[in-house]
Amino acid sequence: MGLADVARLLAERKLPPVDKWNPTHCGPSDMRIARDGTWFHTGTPIGRPALVKLFSTILRREPDGSFVLVTPVEKLDIEVEDAPFVAVELTSEGEGTSRRLGFRLNTDDYVIAGPGNILRVETAPDGTPRPYIHVRAGLEALINRAVFYEMVELALNEGASPPGLWSEGCFFAFAPAPL
């Protein structure tokens, strides 16, 4: 699938209006999203990808930085160890300033890096880079190591200084900021 197809699918996608729902807080959900993107309920991995995908559509980031699962009638806390999504595949079209970078997430959703979906790189306490891409409404995806190495190889081949890549008219430098 090309990035034009991905952009069309993104434009057609209708997510629940979680930003408009303000139910009473109901407490914890007993759910957790691990650093690797695995969703757990009461300590057990959720094995049905369709269920994870459904829950991901009602995930919201609160103004205080916490995460909740929200419906029109309830709001439940969910623990997120790092980012709620993981970018597991990269599609790159074009070169230099004409490049477009598309990412497939662990939920089989897609996002295209650009002005509304910023790429950023932080440095973890152990000194390793931690790359992220904005997905929607304050939700991010951690870019997995294999995808990040693919991005670094593209950047090094283009010779940009500082190393980084263009997508949708924006340049994203890979110089990490401390966590």
PDB file of C-alpha atoms in Angstrom:
ATOM      1  CA  MET A   1       0.000   0.000   0.000  1.00  0.00           C
ATOM      2  CA  GLY A   2       1.385   3.373  -0.993  1.00  0.00           C
ATOM      3  CA  LEU A   3       1.268   6.459   1.185  1.00  0.00           C
ATOM      4  CA  ALA A   4      -1.444   8.012  -1.016  1.00  0.00           C
ATOM      5  CA  ASP A   5      -3.611   4.995  -0.126  1.00  0.00           C
ATOM      6  CA  VAL A   6      -2.714   5.406   3.550  1.00  0.00           C
ATOM      7  CA  ALA A   7      -3.601   9.122   3.443  1.00  0.00           C
ATOM      8  CA  ARG A   8      -6.978   8.279   1.877  1.00  0.00           C
ATOM      9  CA  LEU A   9      -7.681   5.683   4.574  1.00  0.00           C
ATOM     10  CA  LEU A  10      -6.701   8.146   7.298  1.00  0.00           C
ATOM     11  CA  ALA A  11      -9.064  10.755   5.868  1.00  0.00           C
ATOM     12  CA  GLU A  12     -11.919   8.219   5.801  1.00  0.00           C
ATOM     13  CA  ARG A  13     -11.296   6.864   9.282  1.00  0.00           C
ATOM     14  CA  LYS A  14     -13.867   7.825  11.852  1.00  0.00           C
ATOM     15  CA  LEU A  15     -12.794   7.535  15.473  1.00  0.00           C
ATOM     16  CA  PRO A  16     -15.164   7.897  18.417  1.00  0.00           C
ATOM     17  CA  PRO A  17     -15.348  11.523  19.637  1.00  0.00           C
ATOM     18  CA  VAL A  18     -13.551  10.793  22.932  1.00  0.00           C
ATOM     19  CA  ASP A  19     -12.586  14.459  23.253  1.00  0.00           C
ATOM     20  CA  LYS A  20     -16.285  15.348  23.585  1.00  0.00           C
ATOM     21  CA  TRP A  21     -17.136  12.691  26.175  1.00  0.00           C
ATOM     22  CA  ASN A  22     -16.873  13.805  29.814  1.00  0.00           C
ATOM     23  CA  PRO A  23     -18.390  11.100  31.989  1.00  0.00           C
ATOM     24  CA  THR A  24     -17.740  10.722  35.694  1.00  0.00           C
ATOM     25  CA  HIS A  25     -14.436   9.074  36.565  1.00  0.00           C
ATOM     26  CA  CYS A  26     -15.145   5.464  37.550  1.00  0.00           C
ATOM     27  CA  GLY A  27     -11.718   4.321  38.812  1.00  0.00           C
ATOM     28  CA  PRO A  28      -9.047   1.940  37.484  1.00  0.00           C
ATOM     29  CA  SER A  29      -9.585  -0.353  34.500  1.00  0.00           C
ATOM     30  CA  ASP A  30      -7.061  -2.959  35.717  1.00  0.00           C
ATOM     31  CA  MET A  31      -5.485  -2.531  32.287  1.00  0.00           C
ATOM     32  CA  ARG A  32      -1.907  -1.715  31.358  1.00  0.00           C
ATOM     33  CA  ILE A  33      -0.030  -1.073  28.129  1.00  0.00           C
ATOM     34  CA  ALA A  34       3.523  -2.393  28.450  1.00  0.00           C
ATOM     35  CA  ARG A  35       6.565  -0.650  26.992  1.00  0.00           C
ATOM     36  CA  ASP A  36       6.540  -3.127  24.072  1.00  0.00           C
ATOM     37  CA  GLY A  37       2.916  -2.262  23.196  1.00  0.00           C
ATOM     38  CA  THR A  38       1.327  -5.364  24.737  1.00  0.00           C
ATOM     39  CA  TRP A  39      -2.042  -4.686  26.357  1.00  0.00           C
ATOM     40  CA  PHE A  40      -2.805  -6.452  29.661  1.00  0.00           C
ATOM     41  CA  HIS A  41      -5.974  -6.889  31.706  1.00  0.00           C
ATOM     42  CA  THR A  42      -5.584  -8.012  35.343  1.00  0.00           C
ATOM     43  CA  GLY A  43      -2.001  -9.039  34.556  1.00  0.00           C
ATOM     44  CA  THR A  44      -2.845 -11.224  31.559  1.00  0.00           C
ATOM     45  CA  PRO A  45      -2.008 -10.214  27.979  1.00  0.00           C
ATOM     46  CA  ILE A  46      -5.045  -9.460  25.838  1.00  0.00           C
ATOM     47  CA  GLY A  47      -4.683 -12.048  23.078  1.00  0.00           C
ATOM     48  CA  ARG A  48      -7.347 -10.775  20.696  1.00  0.00           C
ATOM     49  CA  PRO A  49      -5.910  -8.094  18.369  1.00  0.00           C
ATOM     50  CA  ALA A  50      -9.424  -6.897  17.467  1.00  0.00           C
ATOM     51  CA  LEU A  51     -10.140  -6.188  21.132  1.00  0.00           C
ATOM     52  CA  VAL A  52      -6.879  -4.242  21.539  1.00  0.00           C
ATOM     53  CA  LYS A  53      -7.696  -2.253  18.412  1.00  0.00           C
ATOM     54  CA  LEU A  54     -11.165  -1.473  19.770  1.00  0.00           C
ATOM     55  CA  PHE A  55      -9.790  -0.315  23.130  1.00  0.00           C
ATOM     56  CA  SER A  56      -7.183   1.815  21.341  1.00  0.00           C
ATOM     57  CA  THR A  57      -9.983   3.842  19.717  1.00  0.00           C
ATOM     58  CA  ILE A  58     -11.364   4.938  23.102  1.00  0.00           C
ATOM     59  CA  LEU A  59      -7.976   5.780  24.619  1.00  0.00           C
ATOM     60  CA  ARG A  60      -7.502   9.400  25.614  1.00  0.00           C
ATOM     61  CA  ARG A  61      -4.700  11.440  27.157  1.00  0.00           C
ATOM     62  CA  GLU A  62      -5.868  13.703  29.948  1.00  0.00           C
ATOM     63  CA  PRO A  63      -4.549  17.256  30.515  1.00  0.00           C
ATOM     64  CA  ASP A  64      -2.507  15.998  33.500  1.00  0.00           C
ATOM     65  CA  GLY A  65      -0.706  13.468  31.228  1.00  0.00           C
ATOM     66  CA  SER A  66      -2.557  10.398  32.482  1.00  0.00           C
ATOM     67  CA  PHE A  67      -4.394   7.997  30.198  1.00  0.00           C
ATOM     68  CA  VAL A  68      -8.009   6.856  30.337  1.00  0.00           C
ATOM     69  CA  LEU A  69     -10.381   4.639  28.431  1.00  0.00           C
ATOM     70  CA  VAL A  70     -13.513   6.704  27.896  1.00  0.00           C
ATOM     71  CA  THR A  71     -17.035   6.068  26.658  1.00  0.00           C
ATOM     72  CA  PRO A  72     -20.072   8.334  26.872  1.00  0.00           C
ATOM     73  CA  VAL A  73     -20.922   6.853  30.305  1.00  0.00           C
ATOM     74  CA  GLU A  74     -17.626   5.916  31.994  1.00  0.00           C
ATOM     75  CA  LYS A  75     -13.974   6.891  32.310  1.00  0.00           C
ATOM     76  CA  LEU A  76     -11.407   4.382  33.565  1.00  0.00           C
ATOM     77  CA  ASP A  77      -7.694   4.852  34.271  1.00  0.00           C
ATOM     78  CA  ILE A  78      -5.236   2.797  32.220  1.00  0.00           C
ATOM     79  CA  GLU A  79      -1.528   2.515  32.996  1.00  0.00           C
ATOM     80  CA  VAL A  80       0.806   3.222  30.062  1.00  0.00           C
ATOM     81  CA  GLU A  81       4.450   2.345  30.701  1.00  0.00           C
ATOM     82  CA  ASP A  82       5.871   4.416  27.839  1.00  0.00           C
ATOM     83  CA  ALA A  83       3.751   5.245  24.776  1.00  0.00           C
ATOM     84  CA  PRO A  84       0.375   3.645  24.067  1.00  0.00           C
ATOM     85  CA  PHE A  85       1.374   2.610  20.532  1.00  0.00           C
ATOM     86  CA  VAL A  86       4.452   1.182  18.836  1.00  0.00           C
ATOM     87  CA  ALA A  87       5.444   1.995  15.242  1.00  0.00           C
ATOM     88  CA  VAL A  88       6.378  -1.395  13.758  1.00  0.00           C
ATOM     89  CA  GLU A  89       6.770  -0.671  10.044  1.00  0.00           C
ATOM     90  CA  LEU A  90       8.031   2.206   7.902  1.00  0.00           C
ATOM     91  CA  THR A  91       7.044   3.198   4.380  1.00  0.00           C
ATOM     92  CA  SER A  92       9.171   5.889   2.766  1.00  0.00           C
ATOM     93  CA  GLU A  93       8.360   7.523  -0.553  1.00  0.00           C
ATOM     94  CA  GLY A  94      10.441  10.175  -2.301  1.00  0.00           C
ATOM     95  CA  GLU A  95      13.728  11.710  -1.233  1.00  0.00           C
ATOM     96  CA  GLY A  96      14.960  14.812   0.550  1.00  0.00           C
ATOM     97  CA  THR A  97      12.359  17.538   0.966  1.00  0.00           C
ATOM     98  CA  SER A  98       9.871  15.492  -1.109  1.00  0.00           C
ATOM     99  CA  ARG A  99       9.982  12.488   1.218  1.00  0.00           C
ATOM    100  CA  ARG A 100       6.891  11.153   3.007  1.00  0.00           C
ATOM    101  CA  LEU A 101       7.243   8.778   5.941  1.00  0.00           C
ATOM    102  CA  GLY A 102       4.351   6.511   6.857  1.00  0.00           C
ATOM    103  CA  PHE A 103       4.241   4.288   9.920  1.00  0.00           C
ATOM    104  CA  ARG A 104       2.124   1.224  10.630  1.00  0.00           C
ATOM    105  CA  LEU A 105       1.374   0.850  14.324  1.00  0.00           C
ATOM    106  CA  ASN A 106       1.021  -2.309  16.391  1.00  0.00           C
ATOM    107  CA  THR A 107      -2.754  -1.756  16.201  1.00  0.00           C
ATOM    108  CA  ASP A 108      -2.602  -1.786  12.367  1.00  0.00           C
ATOM    109  CA  ASP A 109      -3.362   1.934  12.327  1.00  0.00           C
ATOM    110  CA  TYR A 110      -1.289   4.259  10.143  1.00  0.00           C
ATOM    111  CA  VAL A 111       0.199   7.679  10.643  1.00  0.00           C
ATOM    112  CA  ILE A 112       2.147   9.918   8.255  1.00  0.00           C
ATOM    113  CA  ALA A 113       4.848  12.125   9.772  1.00  0.00           C
ATOM    114  CA  GLY A 114       4.330  15.812   9.097  1.00  0.00           C
ATOM    115  CA  PRO A 115       3.177  19.080  10.657  1.00  0.00           C
ATOM    116  CA  GLY A 116       0.369  17.380  12.594  1.00  0.00           C
ATOM    117  CA  ASN A 117       2.328  14.239  13.456  1.00  0.00           C
ATOM    118  CA  ILE A 118       5.716  15.318  14.737  1.00  0.00           C
ATOM    119  CA  LEU A 119       8.689  12.955  15.051  1.00  0.00           C
ATOM    120  CA  ARG A 120      10.916  13.497  18.061  1.00  0.00           C
ATOM    121  CA  VAL A 121      13.887  11.699  19.591  1.00  0.00           C
ATOM    122  CA  GLU A 122      14.731  11.695  23.299  1.00  0.00           C
ATOM    123  CA  THR A 123      17.603  10.098  25.157  1.00  0.00           C
ATOM    124  CA  ALA A 124      16.728   7.438  27.724  1.00  0.00           C
ATOM    125  CA  PRO A 125      18.621   7.395  31.053  1.00  0.00           C
ATOM    126  CA  ASP A 126      20.828   4.589  29.687  1.00  0.00           C
ATOM    127  CA  GLY A 127      21.869   6.838  26.762  1.00  0.00           C
ATOM    128  CA  THR A 128      19.847   5.078  24.048  1.00  0.00           C
ATOM    129  CA  PRO A 129      17.669   7.057  21.659  1.00  0.00           C
ATOM    130  CA  ARG A 130      13.898   6.886  22.217  1.00  0.00           C
ATOM    131  CA  PRO A 131      12.126   7.984  18.998  1.00  0.00           C
ATOM    132  CA  TYR A 132       8.412   8.825  19.000  1.00  0.00           C
ATOM    133  CA  ILE A 133       5.776   9.948  16.534  1.00  0.00           C
ATOM    134  CA  HIS A 134       2.614  11.812  17.465  1.00  0.00           C
ATOM    135  CA  VAL A 135      -0.474   9.750  16.542  1.00  0.00           C
ATOM    136  CA  ARG A 136      -3.460  11.853  17.638  1.00  0.00           C
ATOM    137  CA  ALA A 137      -4.639  14.116  20.457  1.00  0.00           C
ATOM    138  CA  GLY A 138      -1.511  13.807  22.594  1.00  0.00           C
ATOM    139  CA  LEU A 139      -1.108  10.053  21.994  1.00  0.00           C
ATOM    140  CA  GLU A 140       2.255   8.889  20.676  1.00  0.00           C
ATOM    141  CA  ALA A 141       3.879   5.764  19.298  1.00  0.00           C
ATOM    142  CA  LEU A 142       7.337   4.625  20.287  1.00  0.00           C
ATOM    143  CA  ILE A 143       9.211   3.842  17.060  1.00  0.00           C
ATOM    144  CA  ASN A 144      10.665   0.368  17.454  1.00  0.00           C
ATOM    145  CA  ARG A 145      14.397  -0.153  17.096  1.00  0.00           C
ATOM    146  CA  ALA A 146      14.296  -1.840  13.658  1.00  0.00           C
ATOM    147  CA  VAL A 147      12.187   0.980  12.190  1.00  0.00           C
ATOM    148  CA  PHE A 148      14.404   3.642  13.759  1.00  0.00           C
ATOM    149  CA  TYR A 149      17.537   1.992  12.330  1.00  0.00           C
ATOM    150  CA  GLU A 150      15.846   2.017   8.917  1.00  0.00           C
ATOM    151  CA  MET A 151      15.178   5.743   9.358  1.00  0.00           C
ATOM    152  CA  VAL A 152      18.778   6.401  10.441  1.00  0.00           C
ATOM    153  CA  GLU A 153      20.087   4.557   7.374  1.00  0.00           C
ATOM    154  CA  LEU A 154      17.901   6.718   5.106  1.00  0.00           C
ATOM    155  CA  ALA A 155      19.128   9.858   6.891  1.00  0.00           C
ATOM    156  CA  LEU A 156      22.791   8.881   6.657  1.00  0.00           C
ATOM    157  CA  ASN A 157      22.427   8.094   2.947  1.00  0.00           C
ATOM    158  CA  GLU A 158      21.021  11.590   2.387  1.00  0.00           C
ATOM    159  CA  GLY A 159      23.830  13.225   4.371  1.00  0.00           C
ATOM    160  CA  ALA A 160      21.687  15.809   6.167  1.00  0.00           C
ATOM    161  CA  SER A 161      23.384  17.736   8.937  1.00  0.00           C
ATOM    162  CA  PRO A 162      22.191  17.258  11.589  1.00  0.00           C
ATOM    163  CA  PRO A 163      21.052  13.749  10.677  1.00  0.00           C
ATOM    164  CA  GLY A 164      17.307  13.596  10.132  1.00  0.00           C
ATOM    165  CA  LEU A 165      14.568  13.159   7.552  1.00  0.00           C
ATOM    166  CA  TRP A 166      11.953  15.241   5.786  1.00  0.00           C
ATOM    167  CA  SER A 167       8.298  14.248   5.675  1.00  0.00           C
ATOM    168  CA  GLU A 168       5.347  16.277   4.426  1.00  0.00           C
ATOM    169  CA  GLY A 169       7.540  19.383   4.208  1.00  0.00           C
ATOM    170  CA  CYS A 170       8.930  19.172   7.765  1.00  0.00           C
ATOM    171  CA  PHE A 171      12.501  18.317   8.714  1.00  0.00           C
ATOM    172  CA  PHE A 172      12.843  16.061  11.741  1.00  0.00           C
ATOM    173  CA  ALA A 173      16.339  16.039  13.228  1.00  0.00           C
ATOM    174  CA  PHE A 174      17.414  12.920  15.062  1.00  0.00           C
ATOM    175  CA  ALA A 175      19.457  14.872  17.627  1.00  0.00           C
ATOM    176  CA  PRO A 176      17.975  13.563  20.861  1.00  0.00           C
ATOM    177  CA  ALA A 177      16.769  15.677  23.724  1.00  0.00           C
ATOM    178  CA  PRO A 178      17.356  14.347  27.277  1.00  0.00           C
ATOM    179  CA  LEU A 179      14.416  12.622  28.962  1.00  0.00           C
TER     180      LEU A 179
END
